[in-house]
PDB file of C-alpha atoms in Angstrom:
ATOM      1  CA  MET A   1     194.621  81.101-139.685  1.00  0.00           C
ATOM      2  CA  THR A   2     195.720  80.643-136.034  1.00  0.00           C
ATOM      3  CA  HIS A   3     193.293  79.673-133.298  1.00  0.00           C
ATOM      4  CA  ARG A   4     193.759  83.140-131.703  1.00  0.00           C
ATOM      5  CA  THR A   5     193.039  84.971-134.986  1.00  0.00           C
ATOM      6  CA  SER A   6     189.988  82.816-135.551  1.00  0.00           C
ATOM      7  CA  ALA A   7     188.728  83.576-132.043  1.00  0.00           C
ATOM      8  CA  ARG A   8     189.209  87.312-132.631  1.00  0.00           C
ATOM      9  CA  ALA A   9     187.323  87.163-135.907  1.00  0.00           C
ATOM     10  CA  GLY A  10     184.489  85.303-134.228  1.00  0.00           C
ATOM     11  CA  ALA A  11     184.294  87.857-131.414  1.00  0.00           C
ATOM     12  CA  LEU A  12     184.277  90.747-133.916  1.00  0.00           C
ATOM     13  CA  ALA A  13     181.484  89.129-135.916  1.00  0.00           C
ATOM     14  CA  ALA A  14     179.462  88.622-132.752  1.00  0.00           C
ATOM     15  CA  ALA A  15     179.971  92.261-131.721  1.00  0.00           C
ATOM     16  CA  LEU A  16     178.904  93.514-135.152  1.00  0.00           C
ATOM     17  CA  SER A  17     175.808  91.337-135.056  1.00  0.00           C
ATOM     18  CA  ALA A  18     174.932  92.692-131.632  1.00  0.00           C
ATOM     19  CA  ALA A  19     175.500  96.281-132.786  1.00  0.00           C
ATOM     20  CA  LEU A  20     173.243  95.725-135.760  1.00  0.00           C
ATOM     21  CA  LEU A  21     170.552  94.172-133.606  1.00  0.00           C
ATOM     22  CA  ILE A  22     170.421  96.886-130.962  1.00  0.00           C
ATOM     23  CA  PRO A  23     168.749  99.637-133.079  1.00  0.00           C
ATOM     24  CA  ALA A  24     166.149  97.163-134.328  1.00  0.00           C
ATOM     25  CA  VAL A  25     165.254  96.106-130.793  1.00  0.00           C
ATOM     26  CA  THR A  26     165.079  99.710-129.590  1.00  0.00           C
ATOM     27  CA  ALA A  27     162.872 100.787-132.491  1.00  0.00           C
ATOM     28  CA  ALA A  28     160.531  97.877-131.979  1.00  0.00           C
ATOM     29  CA  THR A  29     159.684  98.871-128.381  1.00  0.00           C
ATOM     30  CA  PRO A  30     158.938 102.629-128.256  1.00  0.00           C
ATOM     31  CA  ALA A  31     158.386 104.187-124.836  1.00  0.00           C
ATOM     32  CA  ALA A  32     154.747 104.396-123.820  1.00  0.00           C
ATOM     33  CA  ALA A  33     153.263 107.914-123.916  1.00  0.00           C
ATOM     34  CA  VAL A  34     153.275 109.483-120.467  1.00  0.00           C
ATOM     35  CA  THR A  35     150.276 111.593-119.442  1.00  0.00           C
ATOM     36  CA  PRO A  36     151.545 114.866-117.895  1.00  0.00           C
ATOM     37  CA  THR A  37     150.833 115.242-114.192  1.00  0.00           C
ATOM     38  CA  VAL A  38     150.608 118.294-111.944  1.00  0.00           C
ATOM     39  CA  SER A  39     153.938 119.180-110.329  1.00  0.00           C
ATOM     40  CA  CYS A  40     154.095 121.452-107.238  1.00  0.00           C
ATOM     41  CA  THR A  41     156.802 122.743-104.906  1.00  0.00           C
ATOM     42  CA  SER A  42     156.417 124.990-101.859  1.00  0.00           C
ATOM     43  CA  ALA A  43     158.347 126.384 -98.906  1.00  0.00           C
ATOM     44  CA  LYS A  44     155.218 125.858 -96.795  1.00  0.00           C
ATOM     45  CA  ALA A  45     154.958 122.363 -95.341  1.00  0.00           C
ATOM     46  CA  GLY A  46     152.212 120.234 -96.859  1.00  0.00           C
ATOM     47  CA  LEU A  47     151.005 122.887 -99.322  1.00  0.00           C
ATOM     48  CA  ALA A  48     152.588 121.397-102.482  1.00  0.00           C
ATOM     49  CA  ALA A  49     151.060 117.973-101.857  1.00  0.00           C
ATOM     50  CA  LYS A  50     147.647 119.494-101.138  1.00  0.00           C
ATOM     51  CA  LEU A  51     147.681 121.638-104.287  1.00  0.00           C
ATOM     52  CA  LYS A  52     148.826 118.728-106.461  1.00  0.00           C
ATOM     53  CA  LYS A  53     146.034 116.551-105.087  1.00  0.00           C
ATOM     54  CA  ASP A  54     143.301 119.205-105.383  1.00  0.00           C
ATOM     55  CA  ILE A  55     144.266 120.477-108.860  1.00  0.00           C
ATOM     56  CA  THR A  56     144.428 116.865-110.087  1.00  0.00           C
ATOM     57  CA  ALA A  57     140.991 116.201-108.565  1.00  0.00           C
ATOM     58  CA  ALA A  58     139.573 119.370-110.181  1.00  0.00           C
ATOM     59  CA  LEU A  59     140.680 118.066-113.582  1.00  0.00           C
ATOM     60  CA  ALA A  60     139.482 114.501-113.064  1.00  0.00           C
ATOM     61  CA  ASN A  61     136.964 113.413-115.736  1.00  0.00           C
ATOM     62  CA  ARG A  62     137.310 116.743-117.588  1.00  0.00           C
ATOM     63  CA  LYS A  63     137.782 116.411-121.333  1.00  0.00           C
ATOM     64  CA  GLY A  64     140.074 118.751-123.259  1.00  0.00           C
ATOM     65  CA  THR A  65     143.746 119.657-122.885  1.00  0.00           C
ATOM     66  CA  VAL A  66     144.650 121.850-119.918  1.00  0.00           C
ATOM     67  CA  ALA A  67     147.865 123.677-119.007  1.00  0.00           C
ATOM     68  CA  VAL A  68     148.259 125.280-115.568  1.00  0.00           C
ATOM     69  CA  GLY A  69     150.756 127.639-113.971  1.00  0.00           C
ATOM     70  CA  LEU A  70     150.687 128.949-110.392  1.00  0.00           C
ATOM     71  CA  TYR A  71     153.240 131.013-108.489  1.00  0.00           C
ATOM     72  CA  ASP A  72     152.823 132.453-104.996  1.00  0.00           C
ATOM     73  CA  ARG A  73     155.651 134.705-103.852  1.00  0.00           C
ATOM     74  CA  SER A  74     154.638 134.634-100.197  1.00  0.00           C
ATOM     75  CA  THR A  75     154.991 130.865 -99.766  1.00  0.00           C
ATOM     76  CA  LYS A  76     157.418 130.316-102.685  1.00  0.00           C
ATOM     77  CA  THR A  77     154.880 127.939-104.189  1.00  0.00           C
ATOM     78  CA  THR A  78     154.919 126.840-107.823  1.00  0.00           C
ATOM     79  CA  CYS A  79     152.601 124.439-109.666  1.00  0.00           C
ATOM     80  CA  THR A  80     152.795 123.502-113.329  1.00  0.00           C
ATOM     81  CA  LEU A  81     151.025 121.242-115.806  1.00  0.00           C
ATOM     82  CA  ARG A  82     151.941 121.160-119.525  1.00  0.00           C
ATOM     83  CA  ALA A  83     153.850 124.402-118.937  1.00  0.00           C
ATOM     84  CA  THR A  84     155.698 124.245-122.270  1.00  0.00           C
ATOM     85  CA  SER A  85     152.725 123.287-124.506  1.00  0.00           C
ATOM     86  CA  ALA A  86     151.817 125.971-127.060  1.00  0.00           C
ATOM     87  CA  TYR A  87     148.270 127.345-127.438  1.00  0.00           C
ATOM     88  CA  ASP A  88     146.654 130.007-129.656  1.00  0.00           C
ATOM     89  CA  SER A  89     146.481 133.036-127.377  1.00  0.00           C
ATOM     90  CA  ALA A  90     143.091 134.518-128.323  1.00  0.00           C
ATOM     91  CA  SER A  91     142.603 137.700-126.258  1.00  0.00           C
ATOM     92  CA  THR A  92     145.115 136.864-123.511  1.00  0.00           C
ATOM     93  CA  VAL A  93     147.805 138.342-125.800  1.00  0.00           C
ATOM     94  CA  LYS A  94     146.290 141.770-125.080  1.00  0.00           C
ATOM     95  CA  VAL A  95     148.287 141.952-121.832  1.00  0.00           C
ATOM     96  CA  THR A  96     151.465 141.430-123.885  1.00  0.00           C
ATOM     97  CA  VAL A  97     150.364 144.156-126.331  1.00  0.00           C
ATOM     98  CA  LEU A  98     149.863 146.649-123.492  1.00  0.00           C
ATOM     99  CA  ALA A  99     153.163 145.656-121.855  1.00  0.00           C
ATOM    100  CA  THR A 100     154.958 146.143-125.195  1.00  0.00           C
ATOM    101  CA  LEU A 101     153.389 149.584-125.639  1.00  0.00           C
ATOM    102  CA  LEU A 102     154.527 150.674-122.175  1.00  0.00           C
ATOM    103  CA  TRP A 103     157.988 149.105-122.557  1.00  0.00           C
ATOM    104  CA  ASP A 104     158.507 150.953-125.835  1.00  0.00           C
ATOM    105  CA  ALA A 105     157.254 154.251-124.396  1.00  0.00           C
ATOM    106  CA  LYS A 106     159.722 153.897-121.500  1.00  0.00           C
ATOM    107  CA  LYS A 107     162.581 153.364-123.986  1.00  0.00           C
ATOM    108  CA  HIS A 108     161.653 156.655-125.644  1.00  0.00           C
ATOM    109  CA  ASN A 109     161.117 158.398-122.293  1.00  0.00           C
ATOM    110  CA  ARG A 110     157.545 159.387-123.081  1.00  0.00           C
ATOM    111  CA  TYR A 111     154.044 159.011-121.671  1.00  0.00           C
ATOM    112  CA  LEU A 112     151.228 157.318-123.582  1.00  0.00           C
ATOM    113  CA  THR A 113     149.176 159.676-125.721  1.00  0.00           C
ATOM    114  CA  SER A 114     145.505 160.176-124.877  1.00  0.00           C
ATOM    115  CA  THR A 115     144.618 158.045-127.932  1.00  0.00           C
ATOM    116  CA  GLU A 116     146.893 155.224-126.753  1.00  0.00           C
ATOM    117  CA  GLN A 117     145.380 155.395-123.267  1.00  0.00           C
ATOM    118  CA  SER A 118     141.882 155.167-124.650  1.00  0.00           C
ATOM    119  CA  LEU A 119     142.823 152.202-126.914  1.00  0.00           C
ATOM    120  CA  ALA A 120     144.608 150.446-124.029  1.00  0.00           C
ATOM    121  CA  LYS A 121     141.631 150.827-121.712  1.00  0.00           C
ATOM    122  CA  ALA A 122     139.190 149.472-124.324  1.00  0.00           C
ATOM    123  CA  MET A 123     141.553 146.595-125.159  1.00  0.00           C
ATOM    124  CA  ILE A 124     141.906 145.355-121.584  1.00  0.00           C
ATOM    125  CA  THR A 125     138.675 146.283-119.806  1.00  0.00           C
ATOM    126  CA  ARG A 126     136.287 145.403-122.663  1.00  0.00           C
ATOM    127  CA  SER A 127     138.610 143.175-124.736  1.00  0.00           C
ATOM    128  CA  ASP A 128     138.020 145.483-127.713  1.00  0.00           C
ATOM    129  CA  ASN A 129     139.494 143.879-130.831  1.00  0.00           C
ATOM    130  CA  THR A 130     139.579 147.000-133.009  1.00  0.00           C
ATOM    131  CA  ALA A 131     141.616 148.818-130.369  1.00  0.00           C
ATOM    132  CA  THR A 132     143.977 145.832-130.151  1.00  0.00           C
ATOM    133  CA  SER A 133     144.464 145.708-133.929  1.00  0.00           C
ATOM    134  CA  LYS A 134     145.338 149.423-133.996  1.00  0.00           C
ATOM    135  CA  LEU A 135     147.958 149.037-131.265  1.00  0.00           C
ATOM    136  CA  TRP A 136     149.328 145.813-132.806  1.00  0.00           C
ATOM    137  CA  LYS A 137     149.781 147.574-136.160  1.00  0.00           C
ATOM    138  CA  GLN A 138     151.263 150.688-134.543  1.00  0.00           C
ATOM    139  CA  LEU A 139     153.838 148.643-132.614  1.00  0.00           C
ATOM    140  CA  GLY A 140     154.810 146.300-135.449  1.00  0.00           C
ATOM    141  CA  MET A 141     156.682 143.000-135.234  1.00  0.00           C
ATOM    142  CA  THR A 142     160.086 144.475-134.385  1.00  0.00           C
ATOM    143  CA  LYS A 143     158.858 146.111-131.167  1.00  0.00           C
ATOM    144  CA  ILE A 144     156.645 143.171-130.174  1.00  0.00           C
ATOM    145  CA  LYS A 145     159.519 140.717-130.633  1.00  0.00           C
ATOM    146  CA  GLY A 146     161.818 143.164-128.852  1.00  0.00           C
ATOM    147  CA  PHE A 147     159.591 143.132-125.783  1.00  0.00           C
ATOM    148  CA  LEU A 148     159.267 139.335-125.836  1.00  0.00           C
ATOM    149  CA  THR A 149     163.075 139.074-125.864  1.00  0.00           C
ATOM    150  CA  ALA A 150     163.440 141.597-123.032  1.00  0.00           C
ATOM    151  CA  ALA A 151     160.792 139.739-121.011  1.00  0.00           C
ATOM    152  CA  GLY A 152     162.435 136.354-121.585  1.00  0.00           C
ATOM    153  CA  MET A 153     159.253 135.110-123.280  1.00  0.00           C
ATOM    154  CA  THR A 154     161.336 133.137-125.755  1.00  0.00           C
ATOM    155  CA  LYS A 155     158.680 130.601-126.749  1.00  0.00           C
ATOM    156  CA  THR A 156     155.942 133.131-127.575  1.00  0.00           C
ATOM    157  CA  VAL A 157     155.453 133.529-131.339  1.00  0.00           C
ATOM    158  CA  PRO A 158     153.443 136.578-132.505  1.00  0.00           C
ATOM    159  CA  GLY A 159     150.545 135.840-134.859  1.00  0.00           C
ATOM    160  CA  ALA A 160     151.336 136.541-138.520  1.00  0.00           C
ATOM    161  CA  ASP A 161     149.490 138.832-140.947  1.00  0.00           C
ATOM    162  CA  GLY A 162     147.893 140.888-138.171  1.00  0.00           C
ATOM    163  CA  TYR A 163     146.174 137.862-136.604  1.00  0.00           C
ATOM    164  CA  TRP A 164     147.328 138.649-133.077  1.00  0.00           C
ATOM    165  CA  GLY A 165     144.788 136.146-131.668  1.00  0.00           C
ATOM    166  CA  LEU A 166     146.856 133.338-133.217  1.00  0.00           C
ATOM    167  CA  THR A 167     149.962 134.279-131.240  1.00  0.00           C
ATOM    168  CA  ARG A 168     151.404 131.041-129.845  1.00  0.00           C
ATOM    169  CA  GLU A 169     151.955 131.156-126.087  1.00  0.00           C
ATOM    170  CA  ASN A 170     152.626 128.768-123.231  1.00  0.00           C
ATOM    171  CA  VAL A 171     152.164 128.765-119.457  1.00  0.00           C
ATOM    172  CA  ASN A 172     155.846 129.397-118.704  1.00  0.00           C
ATOM    173  CA  ASP A 173     155.953 132.600-120.763  1.00  0.00           C
ATOM    174  CA  GLU A 174     152.615 133.899-119.477  1.00  0.00           C
ATOM    175  CA  GLN A 175     153.792 133.351-115.909  1.00  0.00           C
ATOM    176  CA  LYS A 176     156.977 135.306-116.730  1.00  0.00           C
ATOM    177  CA  LEU A 177     154.772 138.154-117.958  1.00  0.00           C
ATOM    178  CA  LEU A 178     152.590 138.114-114.837  1.00  0.00           C
ATOM    179  CA  LYS A 179     155.704 138.100-112.631  1.00  0.00           C
ATOM    180  CA  LEU A 180     156.969 141.210-114.461  1.00  0.00           C
ATOM    181  CA  VAL A 181     153.630 142.922-114.002  1.00  0.00           C
ATOM    182  CA  THR A 182     153.480 142.189-110.268  1.00  0.00           C
ATOM    183  CA  ALA A 183     157.001 142.976-108.988  1.00  0.00           C
ATOM    184  CA  ARG A 184     159.706 145.595-109.579  1.00  0.00           C
ATOM    185  CA  ASN A 185     161.987 144.778-112.532  1.00  0.00           C
ATOM    186  CA  SER A 186     164.114 146.427-115.224  1.00  0.00           C
ATOM    187  CA  VAL A 187     161.731 145.667-118.119  1.00  0.00           C
ATOM    188  CA  LEU A 188     158.570 147.489-116.992  1.00  0.00           C
ATOM    189  CA  SER A 189     158.556 150.666-114.923  1.00  0.00           C
ATOM    190  CA  ASP A 190     156.590 150.800-111.671  1.00  0.00           C
ATOM    191  CA  ASN A 191     154.115 153.170-113.343  1.00  0.00           C
ATOM    192  CA  ALA A 192     153.667 150.752-116.251  1.00  0.00           C
ATOM    193  CA  ARG A 193     153.071 147.825-113.909  1.00  0.00           C
ATOM    194  CA  SER A 194     150.490 149.698-111.840  1.00  0.00           C
ATOM    195  CA  TYR A 195     148.737 150.846-115.035  1.00  0.00           C
ATOM    196  CA  ILE A 196     148.455 147.269-116.362  1.00  0.00           C
ATOM    197  CA  LEU A 197     147.149 146.022-113.002  1.00  0.00           C
ATOM    198  CA  LYS A 198     144.706 148.909-112.759  1.00  0.00           C
ATOM    199  CA  LEU A 199     143.148 148.042-116.145  1.00  0.00           C
ATOM    200  CA  MET A 200     143.119 144.293-115.383  1.00  0.00           C
ATOM    201  CA  GLY A 201     141.285 145.207-112.194  1.00  0.00           C
ATOM    202  CA  GLN A 202     138.621 147.131-114.152  1.00  0.00           C
ATOM    203  CA  VAL A 203     137.574 144.377-116.586  1.00  0.00           C
ATOM    204  CA  VAL A 204     133.819 144.456-117.180  1.00  0.00           C
ATOM    205  CA  ALA A 205     131.746 142.070-115.044  1.00  0.00           C
ATOM    206  CA  ASP A 206     130.817 139.556-117.748  1.00  0.00           C
ATOM    207  CA  GLN A 207     134.514 139.071-118.603  1.00  0.00           C
ATOM    208  CA  ARG A 208     135.661 138.459-115.022  1.00  0.00           C
ATOM    209  CA  TRP A 209     135.288 134.693-115.267  1.00  0.00           C
ATOM    210  CA  GLY A 210     138.013 132.068-115.066  1.00  0.00           C
ATOM    211  CA  THR A 211     140.916 132.406-112.627  1.00  0.00           C
ATOM    212  CA  PRO A 212     139.055 134.798-110.235  1.00  0.00           C
ATOM    213  CA  ALA A 213     136.520 132.038-109.422  1.00  0.00           C
ATOM    214  CA  GLY A 214     136.717 131.280-105.722  1.00  0.00           C
ATOM    215  CA  ALA A 215     139.101 134.125-104.889  1.00  0.00           C
ATOM    216  CA  PRO A 216     138.442 135.377-101.349  1.00  0.00           C
ATOM    217  CA  SER A 217     137.157 138.933-100.973  1.00  0.00           C
ATOM    218  CA  SER A 218     140.342 139.648 -98.968  1.00  0.00           C
ATOM    219  CA  VAL A 219     142.472 139.652-102.155  1.00  0.00           C
ATOM    220  CA  ALA A 220     142.477 142.100-105.075  1.00  0.00           C
ATOM    221  CA  VAL A 221     141.684 140.490-108.447  1.00  0.00           C
ATOM    222  CA  HIS A 222     143.241 141.368-111.832  1.00  0.00           C
ATOM    223  CA  VAL A 223     142.237 139.279-114.851  1.00  0.00           C
ATOM    224  CA  LYS A 224     142.419 138.928-118.639  1.00  0.00           C
ATOM    225  CA  ASN A 225     140.670 136.121-120.480  1.00  0.00           C
ATOM    226  CA  GLY A 226     140.391 134.887-124.010  1.00  0.00           C
ATOM    227  CA  TRP A 227     138.532 132.377-126.120  1.00  0.00           C
ATOM    228  CA  LEU A 228     138.620 131.222-129.689  1.00  0.00           C
ATOM    229  CA  GLN A 229     136.848 128.516-131.672  1.00  0.00           C
ATOM    230  CA  ARG A 230     138.517 126.862-134.662  1.00  0.00           C
ATOM    231  CA  SER A 231     137.959 123.716-136.711  1.00  0.00           C
ATOM    232  CA  THR A 232     141.000 122.049-135.119  1.00  0.00           C
ATOM    233  CA  HIS A 233     141.238 121.727-131.309  1.00  0.00           C
ATOM    234  CA  GLY A 234     137.710 123.119-130.833  1.00  0.00           C
ATOM    235  CA  TRP A 235     137.378 125.923-128.301  1.00  0.00           C
ATOM    236  CA  ARG A 236     140.467 127.457-126.769  1.00  0.00           C
ATOM    237  CA  VAL A 237     139.502 129.048-123.447  1.00  0.00           C
ATOM    238  CA  HIS A 238     142.169 130.807-121.360  1.00  0.00           C
ATOM    239  CA  SER A 239     142.444 132.907-118.211  1.00  0.00           C
ATOM    240  CA  LEU A 240     145.295 134.943-116.690  1.00  0.00           C
ATOM    241  CA  GLY A 241     144.925 136.288-113.159  1.00  0.00           C
ATOM    242  CA  THR A 242     146.993 138.001-110.479  1.00  0.00           C
ATOM    243  CA  PHE A 243     145.871 138.199-106.847  1.00  0.00           C
ATOM    244  CA  ASN A 244     147.281 140.043-103.859  1.00  0.00           C
ATOM    245  CA  GLY A 245     146.133 140.490-100.278  1.00  0.00           C
ATOM    246  CA  ALA A 246     145.594 138.442 -97.114  1.00  0.00           C
ATOM    247  CA  GLY A 247     149.360 137.952 -96.914  1.00  0.00           C
ATOM    248  CA  HIS A 248     149.577 136.459-100.404  1.00  0.00           C
ATOM    249  CA  ASP A 249     150.866 137.591-103.791  1.00  0.00           C
ATOM    250  CA  TYR A 250     150.111 135.019-106.460  1.00  0.00           C
ATOM    251  CA  MET A 251     149.432 134.628-110.150  1.00  0.00           C
ATOM    252  CA  MET A 252     147.735 131.985-112.227  1.00  0.00           C
ATOM    253  CA  THR A 253     147.649 130.990-115.904  1.00  0.00           C
ATOM    254  CA  VAL A 254     145.208 128.362-117.182  1.00  0.00           C
ATOM    255  CA  LEU A 255     145.220 127.602-120.920  1.00  0.00           C
ATOM    256  CA  THR A 256     142.814 125.055-122.430  1.00  0.00           C
ATOM    257  CA  GLN A 257     141.837 123.687-125.831  1.00  0.00           C
ATOM    258  CA  ASP A 258     139.833 120.782-127.295  1.00  0.00           C
ATOM    259  CA  ASN A 259     136.772 122.041-125.396  1.00  0.00           C
ATOM    260  CA  SER A 260     133.313 121.203-126.825  1.00  0.00           C
ATOM    261  CA  THR A 261     131.931 124.642-125.880  1.00  0.00           C
ATOM    262  CA  MET A 262     133.156 127.904-124.379  1.00  0.00           C
ATOM    263  CA  SER A 263     131.248 127.277-121.152  1.00  0.00           C
ATOM    264  CA  TYR A 264     132.782 123.800-120.802  1.00  0.00           C
ATOM    265  CA  GLY A 265     136.273 125.326-120.927  1.00  0.00           C
ATOM    266  CA  ILE A 266     135.296 128.031-118.433  1.00  0.00           C
ATOM    267  CA  THR A 267     134.003 125.423-115.987  1.00  0.00           C
ATOM    268  CA  THR A 268     137.288 123.506-116.242  1.00  0.00           C
ATOM    269  CA  ILE A 269     139.313 126.665-115.524  1.00  0.00           C
ATOM    270  CA  GLN A 270     137.065 127.673-112.640  1.00  0.00           C
ATOM    271  CA  ASN A 271     137.250 124.213-111.039  1.00  0.00           C
ATOM    272  CA  VAL A 272     141.051 124.519-110.998  1.00  0.00           C
ATOM    273  CA  SER A 273     140.940 128.119-109.777  1.00  0.00           C
ATOM    274  CA  LYS A 274     138.578 127.374-106.891  1.00  0.00           C
ATOM    275  CA  ALA A 275     140.876 124.594-105.684  1.00  0.00           C
ATOM    276  CA  ILE A 276     143.949 126.851-105.842  1.00  0.00           C
ATOM    277  CA  HIS A 277     142.349 129.808-104.030  1.00  0.00           C
ATOM    278  CA  LYS A 278     140.952 127.534-101.315  1.00  0.00           C
ATOM    279  CA  ASP A 279     144.326 125.890-100.657  1.00  0.00           C
ATOM    280  CA  LEU A 280     146.381 129.097-100.785  1.00  0.00           C
ATOM    281  CA  VAL A 281     144.053 131.400 -98.852  1.00  0.00           C
ATOM    282  CA  PRO A 282     141.748 129.516 -96.482  1.00  0.00           C
ATOM    283  CA  THR A 283     138.948 131.882 -95.525  1.00  0.00           C
ATOM    284  CA  THR A 284     138.010 133.058 -92.088  1.00  0.00           C
ATOM    285  CA  PRO A 285     134.344 133.546 -91.117  1.00  0.00           C
ATOM    286  CA  GLY A 286     132.798 136.544 -92.875  1.00  0.00           C
ATOM    287  CA  VAL A 287     135.092 136.373 -95.923  1.00  0.00           C
ATOM    288  CA  THR A 288     133.154 135.541 -99.081  1.00  0.00           C
ATOM    289  CA  ARG A 289     134.531 133.951-102.240  1.00  0.00           C
ATOM    290  CA  TYR A 290     134.194 135.449-105.696  1.00  0.00           C
ATOM    291  CA  THR A 291     131.491 133.959-107.915  1.00  0.00           C
ATOM    292  CA  PRO A 292     131.846 134.957-111.589  1.00  0.00           C
ATOM    293  CA  THR A 293     128.877 135.910-113.746  1.00  0.00           C
ATOM    294  CA  ASP A 294     126.672 133.092-114.996  1.00  0.00           C
ATOM    295  CA  SER A 295     126.632 134.724-118.447  1.00  0.00           C
ATOM    296  CA  PRO A 296     130.327 135.052-119.333  1.00  0.00           C
ATOM    297  CA  SER A 297     131.397 136.831-122.479  1.00  0.00           C
ATOM    298  CA  GLU A 298     134.540 137.592-124.434  1.00  0.00           C
ATOM    299  CA  ALA A 299     135.390 139.167-127.755  1.00  0.00           C
ATOM    300  CA  PHE A 300     135.668 137.044-130.902  1.00  0.00           C
ATOM    301  CA  VAL A 301     139.166 137.586-132.247  1.00  0.00           C
ATOM    302  CA  ALA A 302     139.808 137.839-135.982  1.00  0.00           C
ATOM    303  CA  VAL A 303     141.260 134.646-137.444  1.00  0.00           C
ATOM    304  CA  PRO A 304     141.709 133.237-140.948  1.00  0.00           C
ATOM    305  CA  PRO A 305     138.680 131.302-142.244  1.00  0.00           C
ATOM    306  CA  GLN A 306     140.468 127.919-142.175  1.00  0.00           C
ATOM    307  CA  GLY A 307     142.298 125.989-139.469  1.00  0.00           C
TER     308      GLY A 307
END
């Protein structure tokens, strides 16, 4: 064997050894888990930094897992936290059910029947579960999935076996839904959008907790909440809200789980909401801020006995 051939063989052996070592080294030092942080952008100078700081402070020392979405059209402001994490929807899916009903009616060029109107009103304003189950069954999976596709809510997975409260949703998709409800688009007609907002504006007092907390009286409030307790991840407590007035047009989604109690989750959501409202719409003298009921309620959604 020549000296050159021997040198080549030695180099090849060294390269193979290195190649074999690399995966072992990589596997031995996994990347440390990164805790998600609030991310904000805004066309208004200083607003993104302020929101990031105040939302982060509102969540400091709070237990549980929290996902947040904020979008304000007027200042082109967006904030997100865990926006792609999936949560059981509980009653927040009722906005999707109503949107699907109206989307399907538009496709067939018809108005809602008086029965559908009565079910829709009970479902949103009182969070009536029986009404929701009737509409869910009437629509069926094909129409519900059809709406989700049309709305671009690609990560939302409808609950199986009629358990609509176990629909899997995330902040990104819920924010897409709220954007459709609050501005002209090709998915929902203007009449459908105003109907959804009207009902979300008529939610009974003891269910107007969550994202409306701290909203100034100069903005109109539309809300839909949900909560659900299961053996894994404790209490899920969620709140969707849209707000317009005082030169602002914004929407908020806060999804939480791993809460010890319903009220603990509500407090977490309301701490975040108060910070957001205060930063987005500073109040002038004489403008009061919304204080939710001290005895919040919601409807227990039907779920399987285990899980």
